[in-house]
Coordinates of C-alpha atoms and ligand atoms in Angstrom, one line a residue:
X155 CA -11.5 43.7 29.8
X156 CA -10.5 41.6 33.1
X157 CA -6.7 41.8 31.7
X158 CA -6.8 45.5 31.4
X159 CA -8.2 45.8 34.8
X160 CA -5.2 43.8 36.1
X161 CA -2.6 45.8 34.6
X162 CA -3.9 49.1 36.1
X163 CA -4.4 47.9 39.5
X164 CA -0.8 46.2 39.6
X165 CA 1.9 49.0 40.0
X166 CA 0.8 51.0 42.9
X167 CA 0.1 48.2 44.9
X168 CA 3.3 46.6 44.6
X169 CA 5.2 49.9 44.7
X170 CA 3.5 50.6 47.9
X171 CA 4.1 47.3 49.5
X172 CA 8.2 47.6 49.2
X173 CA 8.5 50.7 50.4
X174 CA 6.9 49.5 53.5
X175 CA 8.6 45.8 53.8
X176 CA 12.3 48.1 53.6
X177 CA 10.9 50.5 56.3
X178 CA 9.4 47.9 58.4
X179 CA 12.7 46.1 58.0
X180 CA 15.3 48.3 58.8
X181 CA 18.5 47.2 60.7
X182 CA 16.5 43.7 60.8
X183 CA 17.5 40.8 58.7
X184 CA 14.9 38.0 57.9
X185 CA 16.0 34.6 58.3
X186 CA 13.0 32.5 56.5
X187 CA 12.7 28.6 56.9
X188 CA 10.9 26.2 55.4
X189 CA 11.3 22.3 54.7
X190 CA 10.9 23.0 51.0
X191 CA 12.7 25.7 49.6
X192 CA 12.4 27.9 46.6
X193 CA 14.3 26.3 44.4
X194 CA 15.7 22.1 43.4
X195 CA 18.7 21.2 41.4
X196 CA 18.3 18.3 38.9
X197 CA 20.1 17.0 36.2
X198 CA 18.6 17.2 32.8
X199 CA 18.7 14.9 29.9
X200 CA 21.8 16.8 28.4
X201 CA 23.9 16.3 31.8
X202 CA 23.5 19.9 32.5
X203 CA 22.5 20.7 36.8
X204 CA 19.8 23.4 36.1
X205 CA 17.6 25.1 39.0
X206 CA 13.8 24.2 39.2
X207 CA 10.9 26.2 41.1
X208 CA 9.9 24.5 44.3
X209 CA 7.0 22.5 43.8
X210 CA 3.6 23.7 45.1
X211 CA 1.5 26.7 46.1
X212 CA 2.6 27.8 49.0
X213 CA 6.3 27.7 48.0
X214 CA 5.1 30.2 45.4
X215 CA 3.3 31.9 47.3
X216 CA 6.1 32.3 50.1
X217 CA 8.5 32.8 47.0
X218 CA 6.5 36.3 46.0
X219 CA 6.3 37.6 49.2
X220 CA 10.0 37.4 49.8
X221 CA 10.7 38.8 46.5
X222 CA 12.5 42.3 46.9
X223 CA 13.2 41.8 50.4
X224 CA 16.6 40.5 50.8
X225 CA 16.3 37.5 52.8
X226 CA 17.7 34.3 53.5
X227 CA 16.1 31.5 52.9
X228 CA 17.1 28.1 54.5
X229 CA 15.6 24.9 53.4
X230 CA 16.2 21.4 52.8
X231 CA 18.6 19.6 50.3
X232 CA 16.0 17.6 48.3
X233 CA 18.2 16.1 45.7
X234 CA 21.7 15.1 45.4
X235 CA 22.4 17.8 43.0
X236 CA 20.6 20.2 45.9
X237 CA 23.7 18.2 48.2
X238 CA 26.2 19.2 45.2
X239 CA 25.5 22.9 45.8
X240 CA 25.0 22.7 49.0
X241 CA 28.5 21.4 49.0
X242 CA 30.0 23.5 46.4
X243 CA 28.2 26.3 48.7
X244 CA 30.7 25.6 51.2
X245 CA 27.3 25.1 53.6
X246 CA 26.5 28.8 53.2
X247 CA 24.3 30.8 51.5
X248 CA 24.3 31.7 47.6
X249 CA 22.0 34.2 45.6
X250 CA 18.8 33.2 43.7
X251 CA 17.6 33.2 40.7
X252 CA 21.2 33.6 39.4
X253 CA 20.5 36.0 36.5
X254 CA 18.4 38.2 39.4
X255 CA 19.5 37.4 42.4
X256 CA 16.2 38.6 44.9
X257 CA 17.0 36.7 48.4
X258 CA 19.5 34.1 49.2
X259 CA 19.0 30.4 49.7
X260 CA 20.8 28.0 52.2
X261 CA 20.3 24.2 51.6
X262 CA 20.6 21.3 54.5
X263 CA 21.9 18.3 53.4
X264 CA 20.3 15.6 55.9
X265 CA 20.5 12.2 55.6
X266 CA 18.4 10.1 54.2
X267 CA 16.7 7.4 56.9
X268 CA 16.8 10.9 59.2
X269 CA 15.0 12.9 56.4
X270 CA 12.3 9.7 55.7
X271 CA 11.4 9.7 58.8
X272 CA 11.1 13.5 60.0
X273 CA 9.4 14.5 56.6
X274 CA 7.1 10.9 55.5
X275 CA 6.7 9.5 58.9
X276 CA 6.3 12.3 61.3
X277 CA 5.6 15.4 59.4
X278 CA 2.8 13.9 56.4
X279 CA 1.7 11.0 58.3
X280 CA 1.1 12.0 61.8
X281 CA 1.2 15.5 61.6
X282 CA -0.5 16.2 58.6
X283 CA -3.1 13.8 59.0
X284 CA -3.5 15.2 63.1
X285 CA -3.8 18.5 61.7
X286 CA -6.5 17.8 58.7
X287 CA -8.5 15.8 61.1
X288 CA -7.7 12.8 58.9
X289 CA -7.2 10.1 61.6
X290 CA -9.8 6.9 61.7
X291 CA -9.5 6.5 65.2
X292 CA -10.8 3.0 65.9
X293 CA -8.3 1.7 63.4
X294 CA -5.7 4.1 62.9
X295 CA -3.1 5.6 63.7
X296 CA -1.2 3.5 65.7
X297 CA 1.5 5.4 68.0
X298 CA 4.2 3.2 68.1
X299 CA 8.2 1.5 68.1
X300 CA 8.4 2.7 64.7
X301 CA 6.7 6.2 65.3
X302 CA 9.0 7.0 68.7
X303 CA 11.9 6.2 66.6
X304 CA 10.7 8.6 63.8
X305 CA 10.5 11.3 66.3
X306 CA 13.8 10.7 68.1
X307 CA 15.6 9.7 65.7
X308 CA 14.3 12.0 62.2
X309 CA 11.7 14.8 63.9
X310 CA 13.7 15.9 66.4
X311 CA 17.6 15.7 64.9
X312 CA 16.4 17.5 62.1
X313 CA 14.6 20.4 63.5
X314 CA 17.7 20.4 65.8
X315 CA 19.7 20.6 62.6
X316 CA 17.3 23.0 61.1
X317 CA 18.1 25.4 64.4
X318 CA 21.5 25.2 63.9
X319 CA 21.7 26.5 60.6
X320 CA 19.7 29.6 61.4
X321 CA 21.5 30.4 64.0
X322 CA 24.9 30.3 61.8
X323 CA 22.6 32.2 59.6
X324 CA 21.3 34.6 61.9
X325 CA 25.1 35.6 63.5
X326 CA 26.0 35.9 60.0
X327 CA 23.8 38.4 59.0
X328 CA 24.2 42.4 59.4
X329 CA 21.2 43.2 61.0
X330 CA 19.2 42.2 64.1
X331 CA 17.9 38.8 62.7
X332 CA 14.1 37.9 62.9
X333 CA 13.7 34.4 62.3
X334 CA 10.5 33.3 60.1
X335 CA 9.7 29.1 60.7
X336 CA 7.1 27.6 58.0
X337 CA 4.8 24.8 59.0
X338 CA 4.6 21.4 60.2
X339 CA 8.1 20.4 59.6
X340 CA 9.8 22.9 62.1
X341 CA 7.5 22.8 65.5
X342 CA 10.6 21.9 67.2
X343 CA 13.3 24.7 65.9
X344 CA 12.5 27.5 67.9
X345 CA 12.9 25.8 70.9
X346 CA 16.4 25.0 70.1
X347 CA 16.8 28.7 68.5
X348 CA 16.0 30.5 71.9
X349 CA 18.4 28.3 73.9
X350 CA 21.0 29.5 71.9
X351 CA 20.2 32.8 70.6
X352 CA 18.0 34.0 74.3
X353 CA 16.9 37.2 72.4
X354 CA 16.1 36.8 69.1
X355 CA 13.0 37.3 67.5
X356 CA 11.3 33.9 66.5
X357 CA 7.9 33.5 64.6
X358 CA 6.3 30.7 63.4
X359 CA 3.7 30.1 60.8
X360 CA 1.6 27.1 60.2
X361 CA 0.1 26.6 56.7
X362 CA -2.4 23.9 57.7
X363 CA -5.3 23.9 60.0
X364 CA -4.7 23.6 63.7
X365 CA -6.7 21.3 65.7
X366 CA -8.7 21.2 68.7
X367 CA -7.2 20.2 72.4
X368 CA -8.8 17.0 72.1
X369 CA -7.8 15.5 68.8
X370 CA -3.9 17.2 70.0
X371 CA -4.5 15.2 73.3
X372 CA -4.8 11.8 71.3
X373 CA -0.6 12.3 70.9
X374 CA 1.2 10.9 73.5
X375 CA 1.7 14.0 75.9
X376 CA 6.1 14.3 75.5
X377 CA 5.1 14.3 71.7
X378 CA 2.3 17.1 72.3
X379 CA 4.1 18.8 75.0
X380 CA 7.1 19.2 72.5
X381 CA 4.7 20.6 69.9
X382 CA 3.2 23.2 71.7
X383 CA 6.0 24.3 73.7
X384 CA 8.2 24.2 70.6
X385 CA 6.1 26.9 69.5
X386 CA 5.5 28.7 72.7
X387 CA 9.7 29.3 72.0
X388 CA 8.3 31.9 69.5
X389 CA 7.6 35.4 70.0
X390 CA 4.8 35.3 67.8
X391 CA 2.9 31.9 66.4
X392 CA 0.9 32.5 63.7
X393 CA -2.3 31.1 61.7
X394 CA -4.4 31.3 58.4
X395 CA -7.5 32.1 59.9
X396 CA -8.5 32.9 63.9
X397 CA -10.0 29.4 64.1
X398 CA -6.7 28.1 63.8
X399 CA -5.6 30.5 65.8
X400 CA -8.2 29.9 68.5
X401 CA -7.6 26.6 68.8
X402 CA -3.6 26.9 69.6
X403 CA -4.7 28.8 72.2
X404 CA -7.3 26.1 73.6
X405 CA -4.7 23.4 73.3
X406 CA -2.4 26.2 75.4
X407 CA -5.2 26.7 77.8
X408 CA -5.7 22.8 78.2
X409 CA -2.5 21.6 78.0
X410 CA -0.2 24.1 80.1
X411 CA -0.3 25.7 82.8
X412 CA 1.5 28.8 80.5
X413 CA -1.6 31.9 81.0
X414 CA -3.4 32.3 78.5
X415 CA -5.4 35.0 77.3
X416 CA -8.1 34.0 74.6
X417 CA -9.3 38.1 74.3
X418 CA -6.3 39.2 73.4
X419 CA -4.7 36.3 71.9
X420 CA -1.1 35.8 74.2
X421 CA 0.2 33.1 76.1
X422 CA 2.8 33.8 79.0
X423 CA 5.8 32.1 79.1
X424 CA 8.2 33.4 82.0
X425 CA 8.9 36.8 81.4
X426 CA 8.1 36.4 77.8
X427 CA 4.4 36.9 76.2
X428 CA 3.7 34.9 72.8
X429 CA 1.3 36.4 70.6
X430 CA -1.2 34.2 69.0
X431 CA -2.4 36.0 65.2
X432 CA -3.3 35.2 61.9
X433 CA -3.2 36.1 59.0
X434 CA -4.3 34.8 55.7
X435 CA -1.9 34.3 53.1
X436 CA -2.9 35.0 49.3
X437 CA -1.1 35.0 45.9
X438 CA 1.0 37.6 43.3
X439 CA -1.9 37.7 41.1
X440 CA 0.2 39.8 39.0
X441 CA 2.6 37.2 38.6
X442 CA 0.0 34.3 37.9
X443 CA -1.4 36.8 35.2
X444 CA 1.8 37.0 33.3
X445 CA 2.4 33.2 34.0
X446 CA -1.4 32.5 32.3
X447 CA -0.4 34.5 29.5
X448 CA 2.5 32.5 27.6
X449 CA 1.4 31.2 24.7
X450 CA 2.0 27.6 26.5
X451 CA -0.8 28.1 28.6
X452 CA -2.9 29.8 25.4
X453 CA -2.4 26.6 23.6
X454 CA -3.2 24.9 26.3
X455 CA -6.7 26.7 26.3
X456 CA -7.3 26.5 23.0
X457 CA -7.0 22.2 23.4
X458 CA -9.1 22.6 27.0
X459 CA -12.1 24.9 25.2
X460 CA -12.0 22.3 21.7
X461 CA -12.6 19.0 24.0
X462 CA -15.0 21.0 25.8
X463 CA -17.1 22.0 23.0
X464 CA -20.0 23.6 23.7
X465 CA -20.6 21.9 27.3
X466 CA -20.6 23.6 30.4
X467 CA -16.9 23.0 32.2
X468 CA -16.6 22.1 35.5
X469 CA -12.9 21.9 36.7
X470 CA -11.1 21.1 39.9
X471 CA -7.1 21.4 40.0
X472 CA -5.5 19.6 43.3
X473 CA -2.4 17.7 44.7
X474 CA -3.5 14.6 45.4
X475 CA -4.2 14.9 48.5
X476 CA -7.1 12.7 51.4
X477 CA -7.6 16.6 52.7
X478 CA -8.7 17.7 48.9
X479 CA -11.7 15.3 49.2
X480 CA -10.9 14.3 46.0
X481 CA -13.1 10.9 45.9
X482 CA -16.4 12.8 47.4
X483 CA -16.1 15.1 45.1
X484 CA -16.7 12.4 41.9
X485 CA -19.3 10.8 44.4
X486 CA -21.3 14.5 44.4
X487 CA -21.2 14.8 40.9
X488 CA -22.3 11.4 40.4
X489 CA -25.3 12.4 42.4
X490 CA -25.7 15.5 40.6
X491 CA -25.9 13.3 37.6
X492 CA -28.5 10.9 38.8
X493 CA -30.8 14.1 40.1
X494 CA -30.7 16.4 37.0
X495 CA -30.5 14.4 33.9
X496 CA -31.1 17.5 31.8
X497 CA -27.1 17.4 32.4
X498 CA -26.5 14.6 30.7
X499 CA -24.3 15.3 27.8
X500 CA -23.5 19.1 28.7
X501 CA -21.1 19.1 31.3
X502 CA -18.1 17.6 31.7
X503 CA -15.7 17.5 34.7
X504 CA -12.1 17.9 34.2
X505 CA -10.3 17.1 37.5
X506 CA -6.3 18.1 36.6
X507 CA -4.7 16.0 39.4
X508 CA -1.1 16.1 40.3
X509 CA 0.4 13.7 42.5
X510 CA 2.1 13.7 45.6
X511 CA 3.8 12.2 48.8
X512 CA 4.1 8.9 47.1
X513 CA 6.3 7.9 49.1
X514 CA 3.4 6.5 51.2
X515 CA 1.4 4.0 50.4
X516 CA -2.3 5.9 51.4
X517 CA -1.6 8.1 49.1
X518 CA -0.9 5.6 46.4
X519 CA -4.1 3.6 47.1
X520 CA -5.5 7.1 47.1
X521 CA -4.2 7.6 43.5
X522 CA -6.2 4.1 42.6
X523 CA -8.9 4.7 44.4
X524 CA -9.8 7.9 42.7
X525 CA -8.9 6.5 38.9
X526 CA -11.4 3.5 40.0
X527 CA -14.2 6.3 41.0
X528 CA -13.8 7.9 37.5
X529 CA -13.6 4.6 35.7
X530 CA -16.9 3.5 37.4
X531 CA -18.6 7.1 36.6
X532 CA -17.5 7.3 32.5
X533 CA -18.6 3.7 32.3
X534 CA -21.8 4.6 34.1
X535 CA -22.5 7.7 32.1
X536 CA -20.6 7.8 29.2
X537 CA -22.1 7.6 25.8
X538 CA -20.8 7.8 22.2
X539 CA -20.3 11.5 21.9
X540 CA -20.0 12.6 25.8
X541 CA -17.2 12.1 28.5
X542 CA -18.5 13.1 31.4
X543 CA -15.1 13.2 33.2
X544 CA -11.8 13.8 32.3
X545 CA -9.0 13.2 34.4
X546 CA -5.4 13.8 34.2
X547 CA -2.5 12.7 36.9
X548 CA 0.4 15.1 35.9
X549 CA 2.2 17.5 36.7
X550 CA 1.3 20.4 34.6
X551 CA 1.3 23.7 35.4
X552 CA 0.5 25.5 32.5
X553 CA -2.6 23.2 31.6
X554 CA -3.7 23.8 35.4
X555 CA -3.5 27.5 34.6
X556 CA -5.3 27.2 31.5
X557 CA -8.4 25.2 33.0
X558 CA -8.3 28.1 35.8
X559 CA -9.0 30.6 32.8
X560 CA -11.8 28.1 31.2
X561 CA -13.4 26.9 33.9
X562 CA -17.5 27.7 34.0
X563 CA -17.4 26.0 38.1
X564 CA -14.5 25.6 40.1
X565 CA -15.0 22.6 42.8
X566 CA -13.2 23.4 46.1
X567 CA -14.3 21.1 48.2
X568 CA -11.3 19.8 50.9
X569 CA -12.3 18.2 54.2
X570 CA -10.0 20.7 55.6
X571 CA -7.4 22.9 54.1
X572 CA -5.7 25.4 55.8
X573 CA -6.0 28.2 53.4
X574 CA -6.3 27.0 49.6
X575 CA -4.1 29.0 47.2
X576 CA -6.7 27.6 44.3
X577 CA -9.8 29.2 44.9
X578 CA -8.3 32.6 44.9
X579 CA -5.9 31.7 42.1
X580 CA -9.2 31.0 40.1
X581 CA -10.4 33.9 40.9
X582 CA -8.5 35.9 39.4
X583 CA -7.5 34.3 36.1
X584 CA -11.2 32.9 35.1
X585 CA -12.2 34.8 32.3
X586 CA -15.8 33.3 32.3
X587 CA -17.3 34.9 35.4
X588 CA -16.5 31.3 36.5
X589 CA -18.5 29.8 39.8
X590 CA -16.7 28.8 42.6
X591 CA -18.3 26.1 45.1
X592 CA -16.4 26.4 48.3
X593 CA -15.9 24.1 51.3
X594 CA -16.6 26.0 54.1
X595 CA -13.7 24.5 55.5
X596 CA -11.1 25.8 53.5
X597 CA -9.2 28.7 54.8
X598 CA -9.8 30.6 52.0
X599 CA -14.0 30.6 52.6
X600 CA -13.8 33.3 55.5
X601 CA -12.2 35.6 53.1
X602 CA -14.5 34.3 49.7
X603 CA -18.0 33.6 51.2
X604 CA -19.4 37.0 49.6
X605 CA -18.4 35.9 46.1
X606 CA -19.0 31.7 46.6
X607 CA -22.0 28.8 46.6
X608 CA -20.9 27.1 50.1
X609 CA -20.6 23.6 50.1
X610 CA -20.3 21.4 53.4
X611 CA -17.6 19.1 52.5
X612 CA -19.5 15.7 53.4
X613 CA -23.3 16.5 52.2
X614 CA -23.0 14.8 48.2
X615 CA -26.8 15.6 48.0
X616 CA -26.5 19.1 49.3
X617 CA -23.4 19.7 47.4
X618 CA -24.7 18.1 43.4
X619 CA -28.2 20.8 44.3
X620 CA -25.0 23.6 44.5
X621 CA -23.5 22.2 41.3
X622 CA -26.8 22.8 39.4
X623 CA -27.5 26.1 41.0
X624 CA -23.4 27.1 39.9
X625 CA -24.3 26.1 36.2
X626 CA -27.6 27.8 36.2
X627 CA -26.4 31.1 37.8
X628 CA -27.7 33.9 35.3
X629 CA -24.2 36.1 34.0
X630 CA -25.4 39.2 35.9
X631 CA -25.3 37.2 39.3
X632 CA -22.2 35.3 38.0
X633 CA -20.2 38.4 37.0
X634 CA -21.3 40.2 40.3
X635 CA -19.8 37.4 42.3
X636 CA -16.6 37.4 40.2
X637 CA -15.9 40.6 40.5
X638 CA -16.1 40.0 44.0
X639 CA -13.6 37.2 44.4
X640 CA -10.9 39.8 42.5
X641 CA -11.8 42.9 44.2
X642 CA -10.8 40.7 47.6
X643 CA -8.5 38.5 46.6
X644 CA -6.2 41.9 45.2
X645 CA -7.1 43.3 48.5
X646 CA -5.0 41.0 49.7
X647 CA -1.5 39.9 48.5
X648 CA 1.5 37.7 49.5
X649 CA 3.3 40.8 50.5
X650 CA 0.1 41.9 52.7
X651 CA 0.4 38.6 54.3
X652 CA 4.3 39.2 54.8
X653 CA 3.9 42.8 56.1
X654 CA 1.5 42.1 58.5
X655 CA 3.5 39.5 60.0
X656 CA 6.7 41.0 59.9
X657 CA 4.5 44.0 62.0
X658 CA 3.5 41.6 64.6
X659 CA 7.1 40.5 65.3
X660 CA 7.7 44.1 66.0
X661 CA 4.9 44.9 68.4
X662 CA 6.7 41.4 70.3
X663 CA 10.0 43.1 69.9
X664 CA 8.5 46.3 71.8
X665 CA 6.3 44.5 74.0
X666 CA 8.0 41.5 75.5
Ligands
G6P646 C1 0.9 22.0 50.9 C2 0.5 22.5 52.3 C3 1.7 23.2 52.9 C4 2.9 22.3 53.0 C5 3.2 21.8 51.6 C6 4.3 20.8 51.7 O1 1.2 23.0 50.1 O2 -0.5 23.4 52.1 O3 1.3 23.5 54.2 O4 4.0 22.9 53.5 O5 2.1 21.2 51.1 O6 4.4 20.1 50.5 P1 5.5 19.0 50.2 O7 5.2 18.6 48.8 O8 6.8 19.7 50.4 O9 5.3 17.9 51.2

């Protein structure tokens, strides 16, 4: 019944959005950037170098957007095979996915001390962690030898490097270029970009939250100067959600003497005015339907419903990441489990983990802090026949896709996320009028909140009386709600998101 709905809602929707990305683009050629690109080389067990999807949500998400629109996409070499084509390249551009070529994909080799400490030590450990509000402030972090030599010798060469590359890029294209910067990594590129290239049109979009002048001011100010000015190089800087938004243009207000203009959302620079937006970004919900329907991810569901039995499934599918609130959420259902012992023995909490950023060590002690949680909780709880939490550390997209079909409650519960690709990916494949308890920090809650049970990321108590009130829902209320989540999450799609930005860049164009 949901499938069928799917299928008749795709065609016009995705027919209409071309037609208007090729108008909107005419004589322009976009230029995207992002540290992680589309696509990594590695080397399989039969010696062959085959391509594999960039890892992660937002590459996906980014991935559909772009499809059908011709453009370039410069990342970073992440492997050595990624150097090999790179190389074999001749540094430029070459089509992708080979057997249907849809945009075309530049890779950057950069060395590797540069790349550890632009990407690990600047760009997840400072930036992130600024960004997500994850600091401990009376212990950590510490600015110092180490972190100035990060930044002058990894942040800033590579978005420097980064720069250059789109500007060969960008004078090797046909049309006007318009520049697209993703994230974290690339605060500094634009900067460099309009030195060189005075008129071109620049936009950047961040993917995480953006934080308020104060927390910002806690960087030493050439670092947070750099930041915010680095942007201000854009024509138009671009957010998830207008709190994000609003609070670039507090930390413009407080930290420069650039005008600013909160109503209408612009910052002057010069002669130039930077617009301030946002816009949320979703998923190909059409594509995620056909990916949920190989007969991988059926098999998948099959094993998921058998160890579930008859029990109520609760499900949670994250990177693991601090942000995802990962360990509060075990402590809230351990709560739940002391408060409503009617539960015992009819739920069961899968949480499909996969990991991440190991290259530092918080997130590793993160990693065994988290299996220690659930070890404490089974031992706790368990009995003879019951489970109460399943846990899996891998990386497995189908079975992630499967549980999204299965699940009875989806837990979102970050800290702070910038948007979360999850909640709406759930809402569209669960075929059990599933219930989603969202954060109301998660981007995604200011488009979901019609169709969600809020949860305030640090309240355990509040959040295990949510859990019960998800699994008692009666199936009218439940399917009401779902129906919601899809009729809103359809309404908006990763070539919406694209559109509207591209749109923006052309009111700058006209108005600056
Ligand atoms: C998450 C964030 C993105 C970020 C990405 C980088 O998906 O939401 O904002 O760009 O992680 O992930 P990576 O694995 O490349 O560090």
């Amino acid at each position: 019944m949901v499938k069928d709905k799917v299928t008749s809602m795709m065609k016009p929707a995705a027919d209409k959005k071309s037609v208007d990305m090729h108008q909107l683009l005419e004589g322009h050629s976009l230029i995207f950037a992002s540290n992680r690109g589309p696509v990594e080389f590695r080397t399989d067990e039969d010696g062959t170098m085959t391509p594999h999807r960039g890892a992660g949500g937002m590459v996906s998400a980014l991935e559909a957007a772009l499809r059908g629109v011709n453009a370039t996409w410069v990342a970073s070499a992440m492997t050595p095979e990624d150097e090999t084509v790179a190389h074999d390249s001749g540094g430029g551009a070459f089509a992708f996915p080979p057997e249907d070529p849809t945009y075309s994909v530049r890779l950057i080799p950069i060395e590797g001390r540069a790349y550890h400490r632009y990407y690990d030590v600047i760009s997840n450990l400072l930036l992130w962690f600024m960004q997500h509000y994850l600091w401990d402030i009376p212990f950590w972090p510490d600015v110092n030898e180490h972190t100035h030599r990060a930044w002058a010798e990894g942040y800033q060469p590579v978005n420097e490097l980064f720069a250059g590359e789109l500007v060969k890029a960008a004078s090797e294209s046909p049309g006007k270029p318009l520049l697209m910067l993703q994230d974290y990594h690339l605060y500094l590129c634009a900067r460099h970009i309009r030195e060189r290239m005075p008129d071109a049109l620049i936009h950047h979009f961040t993917h995480s939250p953006w934080c308020q002048p104060d927390y910002l001011r806690l960087l030493p100010p050439y670092m947070r100067n750099e930041l915010v000015e680095g942007l201000l190089s854009c024509d138009v800087v671009s957010f998830h959600t207008d709190r994000y938004a609003t609070n670039f243009l507090w930390c413009c207000r407080q930290l420069t003497d650039h005008p600013v203009d909160l109503a209408r959302g612009t910052v002057r620079v010069g002669e130039r005015r930077v617009l301030v937006r946002h816009h949320p970004i979703s998923i190909d919900y059409q594509g995620l339907a056909r990916e949920a329907g190989t007969d991988e991810v059926s098999r998948h569901r099959k094993e998921i419903r058998h160890a579930v039995g008859g029990r109520k499934m609760i499900l949670r599918v994250d990177r693991v990441e601090l942000s995802k609130n990962i360990l509060r959420g075990f402590k809230l259902y351990r709560e739940f489990l002391n408060r409503y012992h009617e539960w015992w023995g009819k739920v069961v909490f899968l949480a499909f983990l996969y990991p991440s950023r190991l290259g530092l060590a918080v997130y590793r002690r993160y990693i065994a802090d988290i299996e220690a949680e659930v070890e404490a909780l089974n031992e706790e709880f368990a009995t003879k026949s019951w489970q109460p939490v399943v846990l899996e550390i891998e990386d497995n997209y189908p079975r992630s896709l499967a549980g999204l079909c299965e699940y009875d409650v989806l837990m979102v519960n970050p800290l702070f996320d910038g948007m979360n690709l999850v909640s709406k990916e759930g809402a569209v494949l669960n075929k059990r009028n599933g219930v989603l308890l969202l954060s109301e920090n998660a981007g995604s809650f200011d488009e979901l909140e019609g169709g969600v049970i809020p949860i305030s990321p640090l309240d355990v108590e509040g959040g295990a009386g949510a859990l019960n009130e998800a699994l008692l829902m009666n199936e009218g209320e439940r399917a009401r709600r779902a129906s919601e989540l899809v009729r809103v999450v359809r309404g908006n799609t990763a070539a919406d998101w694209l559109a509207g930005q591209v749109e923006d860049i052309m009111e700058a164009g006209r108005t600056t």
